[in-house]
C-alpha cells in the first residue's frame, strides 16, 4: 500500500483506482501486478523519473481489472548471505 499511495499521490488520483491481486512483504524486493482504471502506459512510465524505490513497466491493456485472489501463484528465490563454512551443511 505504500507503493500505491506513492503512485496515487504522484498521479493526483484516489488510490482506489488501483486494483491488486495480492499482498506483498514491504521489506522484500518483490514484483506486483496491478491494474489502474483509465490511465495510459506512457503516463505511468513517466513516473519512473520521480518514484522512490519503485520501478514501473511491463504494461498491457486489459478489459477487466485485477482483484484480490486472482494471483497466478508465487515464486521465490532465496539468497542467504554471510553463512559460516561450518553452517553450510545445516542450511
Short mmCIF file of C-alpha atoms in Angstrom, two decimals:
data_model
loop_
_atom_site.label_atom_id
_atom_site.label_comp_id
_atom_site.label_asym_id
_atom_site.label_seq_id
_atom_site.Cartn_x
_atom_site.Cartn_y
_atom_site.Cartn_z
CA UNK A 1 0.00 0.00 0.00
CA UNK A 2 2.94 2.35 0.49
CA UNK A 3 3.78 1.99 -3.20
CA UNK A 4 0.17 2.51 -4.25
CA UNK A 5 -0.10 5.59 -2.04
CA UNK A 6 3.07 6.98 -3.61
CA UNK A 7 1.73 6.32 -7.11
CA UNK A 8 -1.68 7.82 -6.35
CA UNK A 9 -0.04 10.95 -4.89
CA UNK A 10 2.11 11.40 -7.99
CA UNK A 11 -0.86 10.85 -10.32
CA UNK A 12 -3.09 13.01 -8.11
CA UNK A 13 -5.77 10.33 -8.03
CA UNK A 14 -7.55 8.21 -5.44
CA UNK A 15 -5.68 5.01 -4.56
CA UNK A 16 -8.97 3.13 -5.08
CA UNK A 17 -8.32 3.38 -8.83
CA UNK A 18 -5.64 0.72 -8.34
CA UNK A 19 -6.51 -2.96 -8.13
CA UNK A 20 -4.13 -5.65 -6.86
CA UNK A 21 -4.21 -9.45 -6.88
CA UNK A 22 -2.49 -9.97 -3.51
CA UNK A 23 -0.30 -8.51 -0.79
CA UNK A 24 3.48 -8.12 -0.66
CA UNK A 25 6.13 -8.10 2.04
CA UNK A 26 7.23 -4.48 2.42
CA UNK A 27 10.77 -5.49 3.50
CA UNK A 28 11.45 -7.71 0.48
CA UNK A 29 12.34 -6.91 -3.11
CA UNK A 30 9.20 -8.02 -4.96
CA UNK A 31 7.17 -7.51 -8.10
CA UNK A 32 3.46 -6.83 -8.07
CA UNK A 33 0.89 -6.86 -10.83
CA UNK A 34 -1.58 -4.01 -10.51
CA UNK A 35 -4.26 -2.52 -12.70
CA UNK A 36 -5.36 1.09 -12.79
CA UNK A 37 -8.55 2.43 -14.29
CA UNK A 38 -8.23 4.71 -17.36
CA UNK A 39 -4.56 5.68 -17.41
CA UNK A 40 -2.23 5.42 -20.40
CA UNK A 41 1.02 3.46 -20.16
CA UNK A 42 3.15 6.41 -21.31
CA UNK A 43 1.87 8.50 -18.39
CA UNK A 44 2.68 5.73 -15.91
CA UNK A 45 6.14 5.21 -17.46
CA UNK A 46 6.96 8.86 -16.76
CA UNK A 47 6.61 8.14 -13.04
CA UNK A 48 9.87 6.17 -13.11
CA UNK A 49 11.69 9.50 -13.06
CA UNK A 50 10.12 10.56 -9.76
CA UNK A 51 9.19 7.35 -7.91
CA UNK A 52 11.23 6.44 -4.87
CA UNK A 53 12.14 2.72 -4.65
CA UNK A 54 9.57 1.74 -7.32
CA UNK A 55 10.07 0.74 -10.96
CA UNK A 56 7.05 0.64 -13.26
CA UNK A 57 6.87 -1.29 -16.53
CA UNK A 58 5.65 -4.32 -18.47
CA UNK A 59 2.42 -2.56 -19.41
CA UNK A 60 -0.59 -4.23 -21.03
CA UNK A 61 -4.12 -3.03 -21.60
CA UNK A 62 -6.85 -5.33 -20.24
CA UNK A 63 -10.63 -5.31 -20.27
CA UNK A 64 -11.08 -6.33 -16.63
CA UNK A 65 -9.23 -5.19 -13.50
CA UNK A 66 -7.27 -7.44 -11.21
CA UNK A 67 -8.94 -8.46 -7.99
CA UNK A 68 -7.74 -9.89 -4.71
CA UNK A 69 -7.15 -13.63 -5.08
CA UNK A 70 -6.58 -13.54 -8.85
CA UNK A 71 -2.85 -14.04 -8.37
CA UNK A 72 -1.22 -16.64 -10.60
CA UNK A 73 0.72 -18.01 -7.60
CA UNK A 74 4.04 -17.21 -6.01
CA UNK A 75 7.64 -17.92 -6.94
CA UNK A 76 10.58 -17.33 -4.64
CA UNK A 77 14.33 -17.03 -4.95
CA UNK A 78 16.00 -17.07 -1.55
CA UNK A 79 19.51 -15.72 -1.16
CA UNK A 80 21.42 -16.47 2.05
CA UNK A 81 24.35 -14.25 2.90
CA UNK A 82 27.13 -14.34 5.45
CA UNK A 83 26.85 -18.06 6.20
CA UNK A 84 29.82 -19.59 8.05
CA UNK A 85 31.57 -22.51 6.32
CA UNK A 86 30.53 -24.79 9.20
CA UNK A 87 26.86 -23.79 8.83
CA UNK A 88 26.63 -24.62 5.12
CA UNK A 89 25.85 -28.28 5.82
CA UNK A 90 22.90 -27.49 8.10
CA UNK A 91 21.43 -24.90 5.79
#
